[in-house]
Amino acid sequence: MKYEKISVERIPLDEFGEEMRKVFEKYSLLLQVGKRKEVFLLPKNLQKVYDKLEKKIYMAGFYAGEIKGSDFRISVELGEKIVPHNKDRRVWVNERGEQKFLYGRNIKRRFITRQDDIPKNAKVLVLNEKNDYLGLGIMRRSGDIKNVLDKGWYLRRKE
Amino acid sequence: MAKFTAFAKKRYNQLLGRLGTKKLLEASGKELRKSIRVNTLKISVKELKKRLERKGFELEPVPWCKRGFWVEESKYSVGATTEYLAGYYFIQTSTSMIPAQELNPKPGEVVLEMAAAPGGKLTHASDLMKNKGAIIGMDIDSWRIRKLRSNVQRMGVENEVLYRMDAAYAEETGIKYDKILLDAPCSGEGLVIKKPSQGERITQRRIVQNSRIQKKLVETAYKVLKKGGTMVYSTCTYAPEENELVLQRAINQGFKIEKLDLKHGSPPFENPFGVQLPSEVSKARRFWPHEHGTEGFFVAKLRK
């Protein structure tokens, strides 16, 4: 696979754009050339080695997400890097909510133990009570969380 | 009792004697103890231990790896906890924790792993390097490399570059490496304890083919390793042709065999099938199901 180095302007950033810019500061950005437009974060200390390498690589660095049309679909892992930079889009869920979410299901309002002041239909970072990042959701009008992506993907993918 | 081909059993009789073979076959039929390695890129050993014990896990430390634990008891499947999904630990056999530990890569070094999938050793090395420097992982198998990618992502590794290629051509990367991990493709006799059907696939042809591949990989490793650089060679098979005899070839090429830091394991064979080996080979270590309660494993440290 081939990759090109790009600037952050090439990525259509969504409502976590400000946080992503902060995360991306420490990295060079690589965009896969071809049908799939996957974006990887290359740490500065890996860059020297990367520049010396034969470029037919499979992947390098940290998988940040994929550009699909005018959307940037962030990876389940990038959310974890966004969390420390965010103070207004977080939702904490209890153990029951955690289990459901990691099974790919939505979370009922009653499983939410606390949350930031979040507007309806906004994307949210879902955490458990130990502050582990579980995935990304959308705050519905009802106060329930719609599952967008979650770490249970690693298990479901195996099946 | 585990099933092995008649060919394999005949060889074990020659190498271990009748009693040793009986013990090996019996032990190979037992269940392997599950083990995990803590990913300190994401959580401390102390914190994860506390969390898992609260969930009803009974953990016993693996003596040769500070980050390693045997899971003696657990209420939940080891591969389905939130901590697993969060990348706080890797399910890895206890012997597979040895190579990265022995290689001891440092932050900032440039490391090559020649058969990197599914990523247990690569993610361990990256953890030891504190995600700094570079680890180049190669694997030829497209299905296995997808698994490697998934594990790299889950564990939060970001100092890696992955190639889907035959590591015998590692010179094409144009880099000289500080350290190399070669957990070589092998006949997998030692895996019977984990995967019983493996014993029925042991044939002379398989051993000869693997031995040829291993020698080729060692030859390439010598070319791409910096002078003074270290390589850890390991397999999960018993055949001396894939272990001690590969080291003999490595010595002929210019490698020196170094003493391992490891205080466990048994000495390797000195003259398997009547072949007298250089004394240096005795610095390698073997693990046996009937002696150590682990999968079968061979490990050696080499210096250029």
Short mmCIF file of C-alpha atoms in Angstrom, two decimals:
data_model
loop_
_atom_site.label_atom_id
_atom_site.label_comp_id
_atom_site.label_asym_id
_atom_site.label_seq_id
_atom_site.Cartn_x
_atom_site.Cartn_y
_atom_site.Cartn_z
CA MET A 1 0.00 0.00 0.00
CA LYS A 2 1.14 3.55 -0.67
CA TYR A 3 0.91 6.53 1.62
CA GLU A 4 1.39 10.26 1.30
CA LYS A 5 2.12 12.79 4.01
CA ILE A 6 -0.70 15.28 4.35
CA SER A 7 -1.54 18.33 6.42
CA VAL A 8 -4.42 18.39 8.88
CA GLU A 9 -6.44 20.57 6.44
CA ARG A 10 -6.96 17.53 4.21
CA ILE A 11 -9.01 15.85 6.94
CA PRO A 12 -12.68 16.81 7.28
CA LEU A 13 -12.75 17.23 11.04
CA ASP A 14 -16.05 16.95 12.90
CA GLU A 15 -17.18 18.30 16.25
CA PHE A 16 -14.09 16.89 17.98
CA GLY A 17 -11.97 18.85 15.50
CA GLU A 18 -10.35 21.07 18.11
CA GLU A 19 -9.31 18.08 20.21
CA MET A 20 -8.06 16.21 17.16
CA ARG A 21 -5.89 19.14 16.13
CA LYS A 22 -4.29 19.03 19.58
CA VAL A 23 -3.70 15.28 19.29
CA PHE A 24 -2.32 15.58 15.74
CA GLU A 25 0.24 18.25 16.77
CA LYS A 26 2.65 15.58 17.98
CA TYR A 27 2.50 13.58 14.75
CA SER A 28 2.95 13.63 11.01
CA LEU A 29 -0.15 12.54 9.14
CA LEU A 30 -0.10 9.72 6.58
CA LEU A 31 -2.94 9.17 4.12
CA GLN A 32 -3.31 5.88 2.30
CA VAL A 33 -3.37 6.39 -1.45
CA GLY A 34 -6.07 4.34 -3.20
CA LYS A 35 -9.68 3.32 -2.71
CA ARG A 36 -9.54 3.35 1.08
CA LYS A 37 -8.41 6.62 2.54
CA GLU A 38 -7.11 5.56 5.94
CA VAL A 39 -5.26 8.10 8.05
CA PHE A 40 -2.35 7.18 10.35
CA LEU A 41 -0.49 9.24 12.92
CA LEU A 42 3.25 8.90 12.64
CA PRO A 43 5.11 9.83 15.85
CA LYS A 44 7.91 12.33 15.29
CA ASN A 45 10.54 9.87 16.59
CA LEU A 46 9.40 7.24 14.05
CA GLN A 47 9.56 9.71 11.20
CA LYS A 48 13.32 9.49 10.64
CA VAL A 49 13.13 5.72 10.22
CA TYR A 50 10.00 5.96 8.07
CA ASP A 51 11.71 8.40 5.71
CA LYS A 52 14.56 5.93 5.15
CA LEU A 53 12.29 2.97 4.48
CA GLU A 54 11.16 1.40 1.26
CA LYS A 55 7.60 2.70 1.10
CA LYS A 56 5.53 -0.38 0.21
CA ILE A 57 4.43 -0.65 3.79
CA TYR A 58 1.28 -2.29 5.16
CA MET A 59 0.77 0.30 7.89
CA ALA A 60 2.72 2.61 10.17
CA GLY A 61 2.01 4.39 13.40
CA PHE A 62 -1.37 4.88 14.99
CA TYR A 63 -4.58 4.27 13.02
CA ALA A 64 -6.64 7.46 13.37
CA GLY A 65 -9.57 6.78 11.08
CA GLU A 66 -10.81 6.83 7.51
CA ILE A 67 -11.95 9.62 5.21
CA LYS A 68 -15.26 8.68 3.56
CA GLY A 69 -16.51 11.41 1.27
CA SER A 70 -16.86 14.52 3.41
CA ASP A 71 -16.68 12.56 6.69
CA PHE A 72 -13.76 11.55 8.83
CA ARG A 73 -14.71 8.35 10.64
CA ILE A 74 -12.48 8.21 13.65
CA SER A 75 -11.07 4.89 14.83
CA VAL A 76 -12.15 3.43 18.14
CA GLU A 77 -8.63 4.10 19.46
CA LEU A 78 -8.46 7.77 18.45
CA GLY A 79 -11.33 8.51 20.83
CA GLU A 80 -9.05 7.46 23.68
CA LYS A 81 -6.54 10.14 22.68
CA ILE A 82 -9.31 12.74 22.43
CA VAL A 83 -10.63 12.11 25.96
CA PRO A 84 -7.87 14.01 27.88
CA HIS A 85 -8.49 17.10 25.71
CA ASN A 86 -12.26 17.13 26.09
CA LYS A 87 -14.27 18.60 28.94
CA ASP A 88 -17.80 18.88 27.55
CA ARG A 89 -18.84 15.77 25.64
CA ARG A 90 -18.35 12.98 28.18
CA VAL A 91 -20.84 10.47 29.49
CA TRP A 92 -20.15 7.98 32.29
CA VAL A 93 -22.11 4.75 32.41
CA ASN A 94 -22.57 2.06 35.05
CA GLU A 95 -21.49 -1.57 34.68
CA ARG A 96 -24.76 -2.61 33.06
CA GLY A 97 -24.51 0.21 30.52
CA GLU A 98 -20.87 -0.66 29.91
CA GLN A 99 -21.74 -4.28 29.11
CA LYS A 100 -24.54 -3.34 26.74
CA PHE A 101 -22.41 -0.75 24.98
CA LEU A 102 -19.51 -3.18 24.51
CA TYR A 103 -21.98 -5.63 22.95
CA GLY A 104 -22.67 -2.96 20.33
CA ARG A 105 -26.00 -1.90 21.83
CA ASN A 106 -27.38 1.55 22.65
CA ILE A 107 -27.45 2.77 26.26
CA LYS A 108 -30.66 3.71 28.06
CA ARG A 109 -30.61 6.94 30.01
CA ARG A 110 -30.98 5.06 33.32
CA PHE A 111 -27.53 3.48 32.90
CA ILE A 112 -25.85 6.91 32.74
CA THR A 113 -24.36 7.86 36.11
CA ARG A 114 -23.13 11.35 35.18
CA GLN A 115 -22.55 13.48 32.12
CA ASP A 116 -21.34 16.87 30.88
CA ASP A 117 -23.86 19.44 29.70
CA ILE A 118 -24.36 17.94 26.24
CA PRO A 119 -26.68 19.25 23.51
CA LYS A 120 -29.00 16.74 21.87
CA ASN A 121 -27.69 14.87 18.83
CA ALA A 122 -24.09 15.70 19.73
CA LYS A 123 -21.38 13.05 19.55
CA VAL A 124 -20.25 11.87 22.98
CA LEU A 125 -17.29 10.04 24.46
CA VAL A 126 -18.53 7.08 26.49
CA LEU A 127 -16.60 6.15 29.63
CA ASN A 128 -17.16 3.66 32.43
CA GLU A 129 -16.95 4.59 36.09
CA LYS A 130 -13.22 3.80 36.14
CA ASN A 131 -12.70 6.34 33.35
CA ASP A 132 -11.91 3.71 30.72
CA TYR A 133 -12.90 4.95 27.30
CA LEU A 134 -15.44 2.55 25.79
CA GLY A 135 -16.34 4.18 22.50
CA LEU A 136 -18.29 6.87 20.76
CA GLY A 137 -22.02 7.57 20.81
CA ILE A 138 -24.67 10.14 19.93
CA MET A 139 -26.81 11.78 22.60
CA ARG A 140 -30.41 11.27 21.59
CA ARG A 141 -33.29 13.60 22.43
CA SER A 142 -34.55 11.01 24.90
CA GLY A 143 -31.24 11.11 26.78
CA ASP A 144 -30.30 7.61 25.57
CA ILE A 145 -26.94 7.08 23.86
CA LYS A 146 -26.84 5.66 20.35
CA ASN A 147 -23.81 3.42 19.81
CA VAL A 148 -21.58 4.68 16.98
CA LEU A 149 -18.48 2.59 17.69
CA ASP A 150 -17.19 0.69 20.70
CA LYS A 151 -14.25 -1.41 21.84
CA GLY A 152 -16.31 -4.61 21.76
CA TRP A 153 -15.60 -4.44 18.03
CA TYR A 154 -12.38 -6.35 18.74
CA LEU A 155 -14.44 -9.35 19.87
CA ARG A 156 -17.26 -9.11 17.36
CA ARG A 157 -14.75 -8.85 14.53
CA LYS A 158 -13.33 -12.27 15.51
CA GLU A 159 -16.78 -13.82 15.22
CA MET B 1 -2.59 -38.54 25.64
CA ALA B 2 -1.72 -36.25 22.72
CA LYS B 3 -1.48 -37.75 19.24
CA PHE B 4 1.78 -37.50 17.35
CA THR B 5 2.86 -39.12 14.08
CA ALA B 6 4.86 -42.35 14.39
CA PHE B 7 7.76 -40.44 12.84
CA ALA B 8 7.67 -37.86 15.65
CA LYS B 9 7.42 -40.49 18.41
CA LYS B 10 10.39 -42.40 17.01
CA ARG B 11 12.45 -39.22 17.10
CA TYR B 12 11.41 -38.40 20.68
CA ASN B 13 12.49 -41.89 21.72
CA GLN B 14 15.90 -41.23 20.21
CA LEU B 15 16.22 -37.80 21.83
CA LEU B 16 14.54 -38.28 25.22
CA GLY B 17 14.48 -42.05 25.77
CA ARG B 18 11.33 -44.09 26.36
CA LEU B 19 10.51 -42.66 29.77
CA GLY B 20 11.08 -39.07 28.66
CA THR B 21 8.88 -39.63 25.61
CA LYS B 22 6.10 -41.13 27.72
CA LYS B 23 6.21 -38.11 30.06
CA LEU B 24 6.24 -35.70 27.11
CA LEU B 25 3.25 -37.33 25.42
CA GLU B 26 1.27 -37.41 28.67
CA ALA B 27 2.03 -33.79 29.50
CA SER B 28 1.21 -32.70 25.94
CA GLY B 29 -2.36 -33.94 26.44
CA LYS B 30 -2.96 -31.68 29.44
CA GLU B 31 -4.52 -28.26 29.26
CA LEU B 32 -2.10 -25.33 29.03
CA ARG B 33 -2.32 -22.76 31.82
CA LYS B 34 -3.73 -19.50 30.51
CA SER B 35 -1.48 -16.49 30.87
CA ILE B 36 -1.62 -12.76 30.25
CA ARG B 37 0.94 -9.98 29.89
CA VAL B 38 0.17 -6.49 31.20
CA ASN B 39 0.50 -3.67 28.68
CA THR B 40 2.23 -0.96 30.69
CA LEU B 41 1.76 1.48 27.81
CA LYS B 42 -1.81 1.76 29.12
CA ILE B 43 -1.88 0.62 32.77
CA SER B 44 0.51 -0.30 35.57
CA VAL B 45 1.00 -3.93 36.60
CA LYS B 46 -0.21 -3.11 40.11
CA GLU B 47 -3.38 -1.39 38.94
CA LEU B 48 -4.39 -4.11 36.48
CA LYS B 49 -3.70 -6.85 39.02
CA LYS B 50 -5.93 -5.07 41.52
CA ARG B 51 -8.71 -4.64 38.99
CA LEU B 52 -8.66 -8.24 37.77
CA GLU B 53 -8.48 -9.64 41.30
CA ARG B 54 -11.57 -7.60 42.17
CA LYS B 55 -13.29 -9.31 39.26
CA GLY B 56 -12.45 -12.71 40.73
CA PHE B 57 -9.28 -13.49 38.78
CA GLU B 58 -6.68 -15.56 40.59
CA LEU B 59 -3.29 -14.53 39.28
CA GLU B 60 0.13 -16.07 39.77
CA PRO B 61 3.24 -14.21 38.59
CA VAL B 62 5.25 -15.69 35.73
CA PRO B 63 8.75 -15.78 37.29
CA TRP B 64 10.62 -14.74 34.13
CA CYS B 65 8.43 -11.78 33.16
CA LYS B 66 7.48 -8.96 35.52
CA ARG B 67 4.46 -8.14 33.38
CA GLY B 68 3.29 -11.77 33.11
CA PHE B 69 0.68 -13.70 35.11
CA TRP B 70 -0.85 -17.13 34.90
CA VAL B 71 -4.62 -16.99 35.28
CA GLU B 72 -5.42 -19.82 37.66
CA GLU B 73 -9.07 -18.95 38.05
CA SER B 74 -11.46 -16.45 36.47
CA LYS B 75 -15.20 -15.91 36.49
CA TYR B 76 -15.11 -14.29 33.06
CA SER B 77 -13.51 -15.33 29.81
CA VAL B 78 -9.98 -13.85 29.77
CA GLY B 79 -10.59 -12.55 26.25
CA ALA B 80 -13.88 -10.77 26.96
CA THR B 81 -13.26 -8.33 29.82
CA THR B 82 -13.36 -4.55 29.42
CA GLU B 83 -9.67 -4.55 30.43
CA TYR B 84 -8.84 -6.89 27.52
CA LEU B 85 -10.82 -4.79 25.04
CA ALA B 86 -9.14 -1.65 26.36
CA GLY B 87 -5.75 -3.18 25.55
CA TYR B 88 -4.61 -3.40 29.17
CA TYR B 89 -3.32 -6.94 28.64
CA PHE B 90 -2.41 -9.44 25.95
CA ILE B 91 -3.26 -13.13 26.16
CA GLN B 92 0.12 -14.73 25.61
CA THR B 93 1.70 -18.05 26.56
CA SER B 94 4.23 -17.67 29.35
CA THR B 95 7.17 -18.84 27.20
CA SER B 96 6.28 -16.35 24.45
CA MET B 97 7.03 -13.59 26.96
CA ILE B 98 10.71 -14.60 27.00
CA PRO B 99 12.03 -13.37 23.61
CA ALA B 100 11.14 -9.66 23.95
CA GLN B 101 12.20 -9.75 27.59
CA GLU B 102 15.60 -11.18 26.64
CA LEU B 103 16.04 -8.82 23.71
CA ASN B 104 15.31 -5.94 26.08
CA PRO B 105 14.84 -3.24 23.44
CA LYS B 106 15.32 0.31 24.66
CA PRO B 107 13.38 3.47 23.78
CA GLY B 108 14.88 5.00 20.64
CA GLU B 109 16.33 1.80 19.20
CA VAL B 110 15.45 0.43 15.78
CA VAL B 111 14.20 -3.14 16.07
CA LEU B 112 13.16 -5.70 13.47
CA GLU B 113 10.71 -8.51 14.10
CA MET B 114 10.96 -10.97 11.25
CA ALA B 115 7.74 -12.99 11.78
CA ALA B 116 5.62 -10.51 13.66
CA ALA B 117 2.02 -11.77 13.56
CA PRO B 118 -0.13 -12.05 15.61
CA GLY B 119 1.80 -9.45 17.60
CA GLY B 120 2.43 -10.78 21.11
CA LYS B 121 6.16 -10.18 20.92
CA LEU B 122 5.92 -6.98 18.87
CA THR B 123 3.52 -5.35 21.32
CA HIS B 124 5.71 -6.56 24.21
CA ALA B 125 8.81 -5.04 22.57
CA SER B 126 6.96 -1.79 21.95
CA ASP B 127 5.93 -1.70 25.60
CA LEU B 128 9.57 -2.16 26.68
CA MET B 129 10.54 0.64 24.26
CA LYS B 130 7.86 2.89 25.81
CA ASN B 131 6.46 3.40 22.29
CA LYS B 132 9.67 5.29 21.35
CA GLY B 133 12.08 4.44 18.53
CA ALA B 134 10.91 2.07 15.82
CA ILE B 135 9.89 -1.52 15.50
CA ILE B 136 9.60 -2.88 11.99
CA GLY B 137 7.32 -5.92 11.87
CA MET B 138 7.18 -8.28 8.89
CA ASP B 139 4.87 -11.13 8.12
CA ILE B 140 4.13 -12.85 4.87
CA ASP B 141 0.62 -14.08 5.65
CA SER B 142 -2.19 -11.65 4.81
CA TRP B 143 -4.71 -13.10 7.28
CA ARG B 144 -2.17 -13.12 10.11
CA ILE B 145 -1.03 -9.58 9.41
CA ARG B 146 -4.63 -8.33 9.73
CA LYS B 147 -4.67 -9.92 13.18
CA LEU B 148 -1.35 -8.21 13.92
CA ARG B 149 -2.82 -4.85 12.93
CA SER B 150 -5.82 -5.35 15.17
CA ASN B 151 -3.60 -6.24 18.15
CA VAL B 152 -1.26 -3.32 17.51
CA GLN B 153 -4.26 -0.97 17.53
CA ARG B 154 -5.86 -2.49 20.63
CA MET B 155 -2.60 -2.26 22.59
CA GLY B 156 -2.03 1.39 21.60
CA VAL B 157 1.28 0.72 19.83
CA GLU B 158 2.38 3.58 17.58
CA ASN B 159 6.12 3.11 17.00
CA GLU B 160 5.63 0.31 14.48
CA VAL B 161 5.96 0.00 10.72
CA LEU B 162 4.42 -3.18 9.31
CA TYR B 163 5.31 -4.90 6.08
CA ARG B 164 3.47 -7.80 4.47
CA MET B 165 6.53 -9.49 3.06
CA ASP B 166 8.93 -12.39 3.42
CA ALA B 167 11.52 -11.28 5.99
CA ALA B 168 14.16 -13.21 4.04
CA TYR B 169 14.20 -10.04 1.92
CA ALA B 170 14.50 -7.65 4.89
CA GLU B 171 17.52 -6.01 3.20
CA GLU B 172 15.03 -4.25 0.94
CA THR B 173 14.08 -1.94 3.80
CA GLY B 174 17.56 -0.44 3.51
CA ILE B 175 18.01 -0.25 7.29
CA LYS B 176 20.55 -1.66 9.74
CA TYR B 177 18.84 -2.73 12.94
CA ASP B 178 20.01 -2.43 16.56
CA LYS B 179 18.13 -5.56 17.58
CA ILE B 180 16.21 -8.39 15.92
CA LEU B 181 13.48 -10.71 17.14
CA LEU B 182 13.10 -13.93 15.20
CA ASP B 183 10.36 -16.16 16.52
CA ALA B 184 10.75 -18.35 13.50
CA PRO B 185 8.02 -20.16 11.56
CA CYS B 186 8.39 -23.76 12.75
CA SER B 187 6.83 -27.24 12.88
CA GLY B 188 5.05 -26.28 16.11
CA GLU B 189 5.60 -29.55 17.99
CA GLY B 190 5.54 -27.65 21.26
CA LEU B 191 2.08 -26.27 20.46
CA VAL B 192 0.41 -29.67 20.74
CA ILE B 193 -0.45 -28.82 24.34
CA LYS B 194 -2.47 -25.87 22.96
CA LYS B 195 -3.59 -27.30 19.63
CA PRO B 196 -3.82 -31.15 19.73
CA SER B 197 -4.11 -31.65 15.93
CA GLN B 198 -0.62 -30.17 15.51
CA GLY B 199 1.09 -33.45 16.53
CA GLU B 200 -0.41 -35.29 13.59
CA ARG B 201 1.25 -32.90 11.17
CA ILE B 202 4.86 -33.58 12.17
CA THR B 203 6.68 -35.03 9.17
CA GLN B 204 10.27 -35.09 8.04
CA ARG B 205 9.38 -32.95 5.04
CA ARG B 206 7.88 -30.28 7.26
CA ILE B 207 10.94 -30.19 9.51
CA VAL B 208 13.35 -29.98 6.55
CA GLN B 209 11.31 -27.20 4.92
CA ASN B 210 11.12 -25.17 8.13
CA SER B 211 14.79 -25.66 8.87
CA ARG B 212 15.63 -24.29 5.42
CA ILE B 213 13.43 -21.22 5.98
CA GLN B 214 14.91 -20.61 9.45
CA LYS B 215 18.49 -20.77 8.19
CA LYS B 216 17.62 -18.34 5.40
CA LEU B 217 16.05 -15.93 7.90
CA VAL B 218 19.10 -16.15 10.20
CA GLU B 219 21.34 -15.46 7.22
CA THR B 220 19.33 -12.33 6.36
CA ALA B 221 19.26 -11.28 10.01
CA TYR B 222 23.06 -11.34 10.08
CA LYS B 223 23.18 -9.04 7.06
CA VAL B 224 20.73 -6.46 8.40
CA LEU B 225 21.86 -6.45 12.05
CA LYS B 226 24.31 -3.74 13.16
CA LYS B 227 27.72 -4.91 14.31
CA GLY B 228 27.45 -5.64 18.02
CA GLY B 229 23.68 -5.92 17.67
CA THR B 230 21.63 -8.61 19.38
CA MET B 231 19.14 -11.11 18.02
CA VAL B 232 16.84 -13.41 19.97
CA TYR B 233 15.95 -16.60 18.11
CA SER B 234 13.05 -18.75 19.27
CA THR B 235 10.73 -21.50 18.10
CA CYS B 236 7.93 -23.55 19.63
CA THR B 237 9.17 -26.86 18.30
CA TYR B 238 11.38 -29.73 19.50
CA ALA B 239 13.24 -30.66 16.30
CA PRO B 240 16.98 -29.99 16.76
CA GLU B 241 17.13 -29.26 13.02
CA GLU B 242 15.00 -26.17 13.72
CA ASN B 243 16.84 -25.16 16.88
CA GLU B 244 20.36 -26.27 17.83
CA LEU B 245 21.35 -26.91 14.22
CA VAL B 246 20.11 -23.47 13.18
CA LEU B 247 22.37 -22.00 15.90
CA GLN B 248 25.26 -24.06 14.55
CA ARG B 249 24.69 -22.44 11.14
CA ALA B 250 24.44 -19.00 12.78
CA ILE B 251 27.81 -19.55 14.52
CA ASN B 252 29.39 -20.54 11.22
CA GLN B 253 28.08 -17.33 9.78
CA GLY B 254 29.71 -15.19 12.48
CA PHE B 255 27.14 -14.95 15.28
CA LYS B 256 28.21 -15.51 18.89
CA ILE B 257 25.76 -17.19 21.25
CA GLU B 258 25.28 -15.26 24.48
CA LYS B 259 24.16 -16.37 27.90
CA LEU B 260 20.51 -15.60 28.53
CA ASP B 261 19.40 -13.59 31.56
CA LEU B 262 16.75 -16.26 32.03
CA LYS B 263 17.18 -18.45 35.12
CA HIS B 264 14.63 -21.04 33.99
CA GLY B 265 14.43 -23.76 31.37
CA SER B 266 16.59 -26.77 30.53
CA PRO B 267 19.80 -27.01 28.54
CA PRO B 268 19.48 -27.78 24.83
CA PHE B 269 20.65 -31.03 23.19
CA GLU B 270 24.43 -31.41 23.00
CA ASN B 271 24.68 -34.00 20.28
CA PRO B 272 21.24 -34.65 18.83
CA PHE B 273 21.13 -37.70 16.52
CA GLY B 274 24.91 -38.00 16.98
CA VAL B 275 25.73 -34.50 15.67
CA GLN B 276 28.34 -32.88 17.95
CA LEU B 277 27.53 -29.19 18.33
CA PRO B 278 29.76 -26.25 19.32
CA SER B 279 29.78 -25.76 23.12
CA GLU B 280 28.32 -22.24 22.73
CA VAL B 281 24.98 -23.79 21.77
CA SER B 282 24.54 -24.93 25.37
CA LYS B 283 23.75 -21.30 26.31
CA ALA B 284 20.31 -21.68 24.68
CA ARG B 285 17.34 -22.86 26.72
CA ARG B 286 14.50 -25.29 26.15
CA PHE B 287 11.10 -25.53 27.82
CA TRP B 288 9.19 -28.81 27.91
CA PRO B 289 5.54 -29.52 28.84
CA HIS B 290 6.58 -32.39 31.13
CA GLU B 291 9.33 -30.44 32.90
CA HIS B 292 8.03 -26.88 33.05
CA GLY B 293 4.28 -27.20 32.50
CA THR B 294 4.53 -24.82 29.53
CA GLU B 295 4.30 -25.28 25.78
CA GLY B 296 7.50 -26.60 24.16
CA PHE B 297 9.86 -23.71 23.49
CA PHE B 298 13.43 -22.99 22.42
CA VAL B 299 15.21 -19.67 22.89
CA ALA B 300 18.72 -18.33 22.28
CA LYS B 301 20.43 -14.93 22.29
CA LEU B 302 22.92 -14.18 19.53
CA ARG B 303 25.32 -11.30 18.99
CA LYS B 304 26.88 -10.13 15.75
#
